[in-house]
Coordinates of C-alpha atoms in Angstrom, one line a residue:
X1 CA -23.9 2.7 -20.2
X2 CA -24.5 6.4 -21.0
X3 CA -23.8 9.7 -22.4
X4 CA -20.3 11.7 -21.8
X5 CA -18.5 14.4 -23.2
X6 CA -15.3 14.7 -21.9
X7 CA -14.6 13.4 -17.6
X8 CA -18.3 12.1 -17.0
X9 CA -20.3 9.4 -17.8
X10 CA -24.2 7.8 -18.0
X11 CA -28.4 8.1 -18.9
X12 CA -37.3 13.2 -23.2
X13 CA -40.6 15.7 -24.1
X14 CA -40.8 18.1 -22.0
X15 CA -44.2 21.4 -22.8
X16 CA -43.8 24.1 -24.4
X17 CA -40.7 25.6 -25.3
X18 CA -40.9 28.9 -23.7
X19 CA -38.4 32.0 -24.6
X20 CA -37.7 34.2 -21.7
X21 CA -34.7 36.6 -21.7
X22 CA -31.6 35.8 -22.6
X23 CA -30.8 34.7 -19.7
X24 CA -32.3 31.5 -20.7
X25 CA -34.9 29.6 -22.2
X26 CA -36.8 27.3 -20.0
X27 CA -39.6 24.0 -19.8
X28 CA -42.9 25.6 -18.8
X29 CA -45.0 23.1 -17.3
X30 CA -48.4 22.0 -18.5
X31 CA -50.2 20.7 -21.1
X32 CA -48.1 19.3 -24.5
X33 CA -46.5 21.5 -26.6
X34 CA -47.1 22.8 -30.3
X35 CA -45.3 23.8 -32.3
X36 CA -44.9 26.9 -33.2
X37 CA -44.2 26.3 -36.7
X38 CA -45.6 23.7 -38.1
X39 CA -44.3 19.9 -39.0
X40 CA -43.4 19.6 -42.9
X41 CA -46.0 17.6 -44.6
X42 CA -43.6 13.7 -43.9
X43 CA -44.4 15.0 -40.0
X44 CA -46.7 12.8 -38.4
X45 CA -49.2 15.1 -36.3
X46 CA -51.5 12.1 -34.2
X47 CA -51.5 12.9 -30.6
X48 CA -54.4 15.5 -31.6
X49 CA -55.7 13.1 -34.8
X50 CA -55.4 9.5 -34.2
X51 CA -57.3 7.6 -36.5
X52 CA -60.9 5.8 -34.6
X53 CA -61.4 2.4 -34.8
X54 CA -63.7 -0.3 -35.6
X55 CA -67.2 1.0 -34.4
X56 CA -68.3 -2.7 -35.1
X57 CA -66.4 -6.1 -33.6
X58 CA -64.4 -7.7 -36.5
X59 CA -66.0 -11.0 -37.5
X60 CA -65.6 -14.0 -34.7
X61 CA -63.8 -11.0 -31.8
X62 CA -64.1 -10.9 -28.2
X63 CA -66.7 -7.6 -27.2
X64 CA -64.6 -6.0 -23.9
X65 CA -67.0 -4.9 -21.6
X66 CA -66.0 -1.3 -20.0
X67 CA -68.7 -2.0 -17.0
X68 CA -67.5 -4.8 -15.9
X69 CA -63.7 -4.9 -14.1
X70 CA -60.9 -6.3 -15.1
X71 CA -63.0 -7.4 -18.1
X72 CA -60.3 -8.2 -20.9
X73 CA -57.3 -10.2 -17.8
X74 CA -60.3 -12.1 -17.2
X75 CA -61.2 -12.5 -21.2
X76 CA -58.0 -13.3 -22.2
X77 CA -56.8 -15.9 -19.4
X78 CA -59.8 -18.0 -21.0
X79 CA -59.7 -16.9 -24.3
X80 CA -57.0 -19.2 -26.8
X81 CA -54.1 -17.6 -28.8
X82 CA -55.0 -16.0 -31.3
X83 CA -57.8 -14.4 -30.4
X84 CA -59.0 -10.9 -31.9
X85 CA -60.3 -8.6 -28.5
X86 CA -62.4 -5.9 -29.0
X87 CA -63.1 -2.6 -26.5
X88 CA -66.1 -1.3 -26.6
X89 CA -65.9 2.8 -26.1
X90 CA -65.1 3.7 -22.9
X91 CA -62.6 3.5 -20.1
X92 CA -61.7 -0.2 -19.5
X93 CA -59.9 -0.4 -15.7
X94 CA -57.5 -3.6 -14.1
X95 CA -58.3 -5.4 -10.4
X96 CA -56.1 -2.7 -9.0
X97 CA -53.0 -4.8 -8.1
X98 CA -49.4 -3.3 -8.6
X99 CA -49.1 -6.5 -11.2
X100 CA -52.9 -6.6 -12.6
X101 CA -52.0 -6.9 -15.7
X102 CA -53.2 -8.0 -19.3
X103 CA -51.2 -11.2 -19.9
X104 CA -51.7 -11.4 -23.8
X105 CA -51.0 -15.5 -26.0
X106 CA -49.2 -16.1 -28.8
X107 CA -50.6 -13.4 -31.4
X108 CA -53.7 -12.3 -29.8
X109 CA -55.2 -9.0 -31.1
X110 CA -56.0 -5.8 -28.8
X111 CA -58.6 -3.6 -30.8
X112 CA -60.1 -0.8 -29.8
X113 CA -62.8 1.1 -30.8
X114 CA -63.6 5.1 -31.2
X115 CA -62.9 6.4 -27.4
X116 CA -62.0 2.8 -25.7
X117 CA -59.6 3.5 -22.3
X118 CA -57.3 1.3 -21.1
X119 CA -56.4 3.5 -17.9
X120 CA -54.2 2.0 -14.6
X121 CA -56.4 4.9 -12.9
X122 CA -52.1 5.9 -10.8
X123 CA -53.3 2.3 -9.6
X124 CA -52.0 -0.5 -12.0
X125 CA -48.1 -0.8 -12.8
X126 CA -48.7 -2.9 -16.5
X127 CA -50.7 -2.7 -19.0
X128 CA -49.5 -5.8 -21.4
X129 CA -47.0 -8.3 -20.2
X130 CA -45.6 -11.6 -20.9
X131 CA -43.0 -13.5 -22.6
X132 CA -46.4 -14.6 -26.0
X133 CA -44.9 -13.1 -29.3
X134 CA -46.8 -11.2 -32.1
X135 CA -49.3 -9.3 -30.4
X136 CA -51.2 -6.4 -31.6
X137 CA -52.1 -3.7 -30.4
X138 CA -54.6 -0.7 -32.1
X139 CA -56.9 2.2 -32.2
X140 CA -55.7 2.1 -28.6
X141 CA -55.5 5.0 -25.2
X142 CA -53.6 3.1 -22.6
X143 CA -52.3 6.1 -19.6
X144 CA -52.2 6.4 -16.0
X145 CA -50.1 3.6 -15.8
X146 CA -47.6 3.9 -13.3
X147 CA -44.8 2.1 -14.3
X148 CA -41.3 2.0 -12.5
X149 CA -37.7 3.5 -13.5
X150 CA -36.1 1.9 -16.4
X151 CA -39.7 -0.2 -17.2
X152 CA -42.7 -0.1 -19.1
X153 CA -45.9 -0.2 -19.2
X154 CA -46.2 -1.8 -22.8
X155 CA -44.6 -4.8 -23.6
X156 CA -43.3 -5.0 -20.6
X157 CA -41.6 -7.7 -21.1
X158 CA -40.2 -6.7 -24.4
X159 CA -41.5 -9.5 -25.9
X160 CA -40.4 -9.8 -29.7
X161 CA -43.2 -9.6 -32.8
X162 CA -45.8 -7.2 -31.4
X163 CA -46.9 -4.4 -33.4
X164 CA -48.8 -0.9 -32.3
X165 CA -50.1 1.5 -34.4
X166 CA -52.4 4.1 -34.3
X167 CA -52.8 4.4 -30.2
X168 CA -52.3 6.6 -27.9
X169 CA -49.9 5.8 -25.3
X170 CA -49.7 8.4 -22.1
X171 CA -49.2 10.2 -18.9
X172 CA -47.2 7.2 -17.6
X173 CA -44.4 6.4 -15.0
X174 CA -41.5 4.8 -16.6
X175 CA -41.7 4.2 -20.1
X176 CA -45.2 4.4 -22.7
X177 CA -43.7 1.2 -25.0
X178 CA -40.7 -1.3 -24.3
X179 CA -39.8 -2.8 -27.1
X180 CA -38.1 -6.3 -28.3
X181 CA -37.4 -7.8 -32.2
X182 CA -39.5 -7.4 -34.9
X183 CA -41.6 -4.8 -33.8
X184 CA -43.1 -2.5 -35.4
X185 CA -44.5 1.0 -33.9
X186 CA -47.0 2.8 -36.4
X187 CA -48.8 6.0 -36.6
X188 CA -48.8 6.0 -32.4
X189 CA -48.5 8.9 -30.1
X190 CA -46.1 8.6 -27.3
X191 CA -46.7 11.4 -25.4
X192 CA -46.2 12.6 -21.6
X193 CA -44.7 9.7 -20.0
X194 CA -43.1 10.5 -17.1
X195 CA -39.4 8.4 -18.3
X196 CA -39.6 7.2 -22.0
X197 CA -42.1 8.0 -24.6
X198 CA -39.7 3.8 -26.1
X199 CA -37.3 2.3 -24.3
X200 CA -35.9 0.1 -27.1
X201 CA -33.8 -2.3 -24.4
X202 CA -34.4 -6.4 -23.7
X203 CA -32.5 -8.5 -21.2
X204 CA -32.2 -10.9 -22.6
X205 CA -30.8 -9.7 -25.8
X206 CA -30.3 -7.4 -28.3
X207 CA -33.2 -6.5 -30.3
X208 CA -32.5 -7.0 -34.0
X209 CA -35.7 -5.6 -36.6
X210 CA -37.4 -2.0 -35.3
X211 CA -39.2 0.0 -37.1
X212 CA -40.9 2.9 -36.1
X213 CA -42.3 5.2 -38.3
X214 CA -45.3 7.9 -38.5
X215 CA -45.6 8.5 -34.8
X216 CA -45.8 11.3 -32.7
X217 CA -43.1 11.6 -29.9
X218 CA -43.5 14.3 -27.5
X219 CA -43.5 15.3 -24.5
X220 CA -41.9 13.3 -22.4
X221 CA -40.2 11.9 -19.3
X222 CA -42.1 14.9 -17.8
X223 CA -41.2 12.9 -13.7
X224 CA -37.3 15.2 -15.4
X225 CA -35.0 12.1 -14.1
X226 CA -31.5 13.6 -15.2
X227 CA -32.2 16.1 -12.2
X228 CA -33.5 13.9 -10.2
X229 CA -30.3 11.4 -10.6
X230 CA -27.5 13.2 -12.1
X231 CA -25.7 11.8 -15.2
X232 CA -27.2 8.8 -14.8
X233 CA -28.9 8.4 -19.4
X234 CA -32.4 7.4 -18.8
X235 CA -33.8 10.1 -20.4
X236 CA -35.0 10.6 -23.8
X237 CA -38.4 10.8 -26.7
X238 CA -36.6 7.3 -27.6
X239 CA -33.7 5.3 -25.8
X240 CA -31.8 2.8 -28.1
X241 CA -30.4 -0.3 -26.6
X242 CA -27.7 -3.2 -28.3
X243 CA -31.0 -2.9 -31.2
X244 CA -29.0 -4.2 -34.6
X245 CA -31.6 -2.7 -37.1
X246 CA -33.1 0.4 -36.8
X247 CA -35.4 2.3 -39.3
X248 CA -36.7 4.9 -37.8
X249 CA -38.7 7.0 -40.3
X250 CA -41.5 10.2 -40.3
X251 CA -41.9 11.1 -37.0
X252 CA -42.5 13.5 -35.6
X253 CA -40.3 14.0 -31.9
X254 CA -39.9 17.4 -30.6
X255 CA -40.9 18.6 -27.0
X256 CA -39.7 16.0 -25.1
X257 CA -37.5 16.8 -21.4
X258 CA -33.7 15.8 -23.2
X259 CA -32.6 14.2 -25.8
X260 CA -34.8 13.9 -28.7
X261 CA -33.5 10.0 -29.9
X262 CA -31.0 8.8 -28.2
X263 CA -29.1 6.0 -29.9
X264 CA -26.8 4.1 -27.2
X265 CA -24.5 1.4 -26.5
X266 CA -23.6 -0.8 -29.1
X267 CA -26.2 -0.4 -31.0
X268 CA -26.0 -0.9 -34.9
X269 CA -27.7 -0.3 -38.9
X270 CA -29.9 2.6 -37.9
X271 CA -31.9 4.0 -41.0
X272 CA -33.3 8.0 -39.6
X273 CA -34.8 9.3 -42.9
X274 CA -37.8 12.2 -43.3
X275 CA -38.4 13.1 -39.2
X276 CA -38.9 15.9 -37.3
X277 CA -37.3 16.2 -35.0
X278 CA -37.7 20.2 -32.6
X279 CA -38.5 21.7 -29.8
X280 CA -36.7 19.1 -27.9
X281 CA -34.4 20.7 -24.7
X282 CA -32.1 18.5 -26.1
X283 CA -29.9 17.0 -28.1
X284 CA -32.5 16.2 -31.5
X285 CA -30.0 13.1 -32.1
X286 CA -27.1 11.4 -30.0
X287 CA -25.1 8.8 -31.3
X288 CA -22.6 7.0 -28.7
X289 CA -20.2 3.9 -28.5
X290 CA -21.7 2.7 -31.8
X291 CA -22.3 2.1 -35.3
X292 CA -22.7 2.4 -38.9
X293 CA -25.9 4.3 -39.4
X294 CA -27.2 7.1 -42.1
X295 CA -28.9 10.4 -41.3
X296 CA -30.2 11.7 -43.9
X297 CA -33.2 14.1 -45.0
X298 CA -35.2 15.4 -41.0
X299 CA -35.9 18.6 -40.2
X300 CA -34.1 19.1 -36.9
X301 CA -34.4 23.2 -35.9
X302 CA -35.0 24.2 -32.1
X303 CA -33.3 22.2 -30.5
X304 CA -30.8 22.4 -27.6
X305 CA -32.0 25.4 -26.5
X306 CA -31.8 24.1 -23.3
X307 CA -29.3 22.9 -22.3
X308 CA -27.3 23.8 -24.8
X309 CA -27.1 27.5 -22.6
X310 CA -27.6 25.9 -19.7
X311 CA -24.0 24.2 -20.7
X312 CA -23.2 28.0 -21.2
X313 CA -23.9 29.6 -18.5
X314 CA -22.0 27.4 -16.5
X315 CA -18.5 28.1 -18.0
X316 CA -18.4 25.1 -19.9
X317 CA -16.5 24.9 -23.4
X318 CA -17.3 21.9 -24.4
X319 CA -19.3 22.1 -28.4
X320 CA -22.6 21.0 -26.6
X321 CA -24.2 19.9 -30.8
X322 CA -27.9 19.2 -32.6
X323 CA -26.4 16.2 -32.8
X324 CA -24.1 14.0 -30.9
X325 CA -21.9 11.0 -32.4
X326 CA -19.8 10.2 -29.3
X327 CA -17.8 7.4 -29.9
X328 CA -19.6 6.0 -32.6
X329 CA -19.1 6.0 -35.5
X330 CA -18.5 3.2 -38.9
X331 CA -16.6 0.2 -39.0
X332 CA -16.3 -2.2 -41.9
X333 CA -16.4 -5.6 -39.5
X334 CA -19.7 -4.8 -38.9
X335 CA -21.9 -6.5 -41.1
X336 CA -25.1 -3.8 -42.0
X337 CA -26.5 -1.5 -45.0
X338 CA -23.8 1.4 -44.6
X339 CA -19.7 0.9 -43.4
X340 CA -20.0 4.0 -41.8
X341 CA -22.1 6.9 -39.8
X342 CA -22.8 9.4 -42.9
X343 CA -25.4 12.0 -42.3
X344 CA -27.0 14.0 -45.0
X345 CA -28.8 16.0 -47.2
X346 CA -30.5 17.2 -43.1
X347 CA -31.8 20.8 -43.1
X348 CA -30.4 21.9 -39.9
X349 CA -32.3 25.5 -38.5
X350 CA -31.7 27.2 -35.4
X351 CA -30.1 24.3 -32.7
X352 CA -28.3 25.4 -30.7
X353 CA -24.2 24.2 -32.1
X354 CA -24.8 21.7 -34.7
X355 CA -22.7 19.1 -35.6
X356 CA -20.5 17.3 -33.5
X357 CA -18.3 13.8 -33.4
X358 CA -15.9 13.8 -30.1
X359 CA -14.0 10.6 -28.7
X360 CA -13.2 9.8 -25.0
X361 CA -10.0 8.9 -24.5
X362 CA -11.1 7.5 -21.5
X363 CA -13.8 5.5 -21.9
X364 CA -12.2 1.9 -23.7
X365 CA -12.8 -1.9 -22.0
X366 CA -12.6 -2.6 -18.1
X367 CA -11.4 1.2 -18.3
X368 CA -13.3 2.5 -14.8
X369 CA -14.3 5.3 -17.2
X370 CA -16.7 3.4 -19.0
X371 CA -19.9 4.4 -18.0
X372 CA -21.6 1.3 -20.8
X373 CA -22.0 -0.6 -17.6
X374 CA -19.6 -3.4 -18.0
X375 CA -20.0 -4.3 -22.4
X376 CA -16.7 -3.7 -24.8
X377 CA -17.8 -3.0 -27.6
X378 CA -18.9 -5.6 -30.4
X379 CA -15.6 -7.1 -31.9
X380 CA -14.2 -7.8 -28.6
X381 CA -16.1 -11.0 -27.7
X382 CA -13.9 -11.8 -24.3
X383 CA -13.8 -8.2 -22.6
X384 CA -11.3 -9.6 -20.0
X385 CA -8.5 -9.7 -22.8
X386 CA -8.9 -5.8 -22.8
X387 CA -6.1 -5.5 -19.7
X388 CA -2.5 -5.1 -20.0
X389 CA -0.3 -5.3 -21.7
X390 CA -2.2 -7.0 -24.6
X391 CA -4.5 -3.6 -24.7
X392 CA -0.8 -1.8 -26.1
X393 CA -1.0 -3.1 -28.9
X394 CA -3.0 -4.6 -31.9
X395 CA -5.4 -5.2 -33.0
X396 CA -6.8 -4.4 -28.9
X397 CA -5.3 -1.3 -28.8
X398 CA -8.1 -0.7 -31.7
X399 CA -11.0 -3.0 -31.1
X400 CA -11.2 -2.1 -27.1
X401 CA -12.9 1.0 -27.7
X402 CA -16.1 2.8 -29.0
X403 CA -14.6 5.6 -32.0
X404 CA -15.6 8.4 -33.8
X405 CA -15.0 6.8 -37.4
X406 CA -15.5 7.0 -40.8
X407 CA -17.7 10.1 -40.4
X408 CA -19.5 11.5 -43.9
X409 CA -20.7 14.7 -43.0
X410 CA -22.4 16.1 -46.4
X411 CA -24.7 18.2 -48.4
X412 CA -26.3 19.5 -45.4
X413 CA -28.0 23.0 -44.6
X414 CA -26.6 24.7 -41.4
X415 CA -29.2 27.7 -40.5
X416 CA -27.9 29.7 -37.9
X417 CA -29.7 33.2 -36.0
X418 CA -28.8 34.3 -33.5
X419 CA -32.1 36.6 -32.6
X420 CA -34.1 34.1 -32.5
X421 CA -32.1 31.6 -30.7
X422 CA -31.3 34.8 -28.4
X423 CA -27.4 33.7 -27.3
X424 CA -24.1 35.6 -27.8
X425 CA -22.4 33.1 -27.5
X426 CA -21.1 29.2 -28.0
X427 CA -24.3 28.3 -29.9
X428 CA -22.3 28.3 -33.1
X429 CA -20.6 25.6 -32.3
X430 CA -18.9 22.1 -35.0
X431 CA -17.1 19.9 -33.3
X432 CA -14.8 17.2 -33.6
X433 CA -12.4 16.7 -30.5
X434 CA -11.1 14.3 -27.7
X435 CA -10.3 15.2 -23.9
X436 CA -6.8 14.9 -23.1
X437 CA -5.8 11.3 -22.4
X438 CA -4.3 10.9 -18.2
X439 CA -7.4 7.8 -16.5
X440 CA -6.5 5.6 -15.9
X441 CA -2.3 4.6 -14.9
X442 CA -2.6 1.8 -17.2
X443 CA -4.8 3.0 -20.8
X444 CA -2.6 3.1 -23.1
X445 CA -4.5 5.8 -24.1
X446 CA -2.9 8.8 -22.5
X447 CA -2.0 11.6 -23.9
X448 CA -3.4 13.8 -27.3
X449 CA -2.9 10.6 -29.0
X450 CA -6.4 10.4 -29.3
X451 CA -7.7 13.7 -30.5
X452 CA -5.0 13.5 -33.4
X453 CA -6.7 10.4 -34.4
X454 CA -11.0 11.4 -34.6
X455 CA -9.3 14.7 -35.9
X456 CA -6.4 13.8 -38.2
X457 CA -6.6 9.9 -39.2
X458 CA -9.9 8.4 -39.0
X459 CA -12.2 9.0 -42.1
X460 CA -14.7 12.0 -40.5
X461 CA -15.4 14.9 -43.4
X462 CA -17.5 17.3 -44.0
X463 CA -17.7 18.3 -47.0
X464 CA -20.5 20.4 -49.5
X465 CA -22.8 21.8 -46.9
X466 CA -23.6 25.0 -46.4
X467 CA -23.8 27.2 -44.1
X468 CA -26.1 30.4 -43.3
X469 CA -24.8 32.4 -39.8
X470 CA -22.0 33.4 -37.7
X471 CA -21.1 29.0 -37.6
X472 CA -17.3 28.1 -36.1
X473 CA -15.7 25.4 -35.8
X474 CA -13.3 23.2 -32.7
X475 CA -11.0 20.8 -33.5
X476 CA -8.7 18.7 -31.5
X477 CA -9.9 19.5 -28.0
X478 CA -11.9 22.4 -26.6
X479 CA -10.0 24.7 -26.7
X480 CA -9.2 25.2 -30.7
X481 CA -11.6 27.4 -31.8
X482 CA -11.7 28.4 -36.1
X483 CA -12.8 30.1 -37.8
X484 CA -14.3 28.9 -41.9
X485 CA -11.2 29.3 -43.4
X486 CA -8.9 28.3 -40.1
X487 CA -11.7 25.1 -40.5
X488 CA -11.2 24.2 -43.9
X489 CA -7.4 24.8 -44.3
X490 CA -4.4 22.3 -43.1
X491 CA -4.2 21.1 -40.7
X492 CA -7.4 20.0 -40.6
X493 CA -8.6 20.7 -44.6
X494 CA -12.8 20.4 -44.0
X495 CA -16.0 21.3 -45.7
X496 CA -14.1 20.9 -48.6
X497 CA -16.8 22.7 -51.5
X498 CA -19.3 24.1 -48.5
X499 CA -20.1 27.5 -49.2
X500 CA -20.9 29.8 -45.9
X501 CA -22.5 33.4 -45.5
X502 CA -21.6 34.8 -42.1
X503 CA -24.5 37.3 -42.5
X504 CA -27.1 34.6 -43.9
X505 CA -28.9 32.8 -41.0
X506 CA -31.3 35.7 -40.8

């Protein structure tokens, strides 16, 4: 699976973003970063100030002794379902085997006393695994585990109904946390993990009804997987795969290496609201090959300085954006709380570029250019139908490709001060474009037909926004860079009712 921008394809917190010379912005190794500006009052600051757990065991709880190696796993095995475990203060350890994880039973709860830490000591791969449903983990620090690439430490097997609250899941390899259906992740710190803070992926099928709220998600992808496996698309503060119904609200997502939030392939019905997304090396938000979402009331600032600058320095003309919609849009035939992609009442301040809407003309079901390998759209259940000659006619011509359509971008505030971003060019872009279709030779989407569709025929609209600073616009293809007047005029007719103050950004 993964992102593609022009012809390429597949898949996040780094420490402090250090401003250097105008040629670049780099990530400085070290301790987790503190932002230069405080987040809005709604953003979670839970890593520095975690809520304390119960100092005494609740009635009926089974105490777990940190002095006894493996006590937590052993008592879990010997206790019935629905048992509450209270971990005493101190460092708890598992047995030394790589797979000596805790395997909860249905309905178990694990409560950490103040100072309770479950430490894998760079020996154990997983902390909590198995298929038991409705497990709760509260007030516990989980750290030092070494999950392999694409695997997770807590809820390793993506069981359903888990609740993770007031936890610190930090400094592990792989993903700190996996996700299952009906999972709730609240008021927790997901920081410093080697790949993802959370990987919302379930091998047995799509995840539904996921809530992620009031968390701090920072400094993830410390192992820099995009450098180790270029183009893998396998990083992010949180990565979502085939999630149907998600509420992502009130989180502080910052200083991740790569993207902050990334929804990749057949996600649907997301509400991303009241978050602070800042100082991520790449995009604040990527919504890719997915459907039907509302993005509102977010504060989005100082993102994409590292990745945007890297591509600009290479001479790349693509508008690498801070909010990036790639083959993603509204689809009324797929049930959701909305039938559009609506982006409104957000503040985007001093990011590297703004919002880009993109479609790869060569990416569709059964195309070798489809980086979501083996996947097809949610409108076609039998992927084998998307072949010639049928794909050239209705309904498959439309249904065999993910489309960036029905996107409504309004009542946002876009602020750019180039002296803050330290850029002279290519950091000021909005984009609405596609590539020229060339591949494969049997593709019915060759030429500029996809570029024409996304630009003029698929109901993508900017309107009633405020622009402060020297913004420009890329339409149809990367070669067409427009000023605000050209963007508002025929044939594009975008940003009706919007205001532009080119000198207002700083």
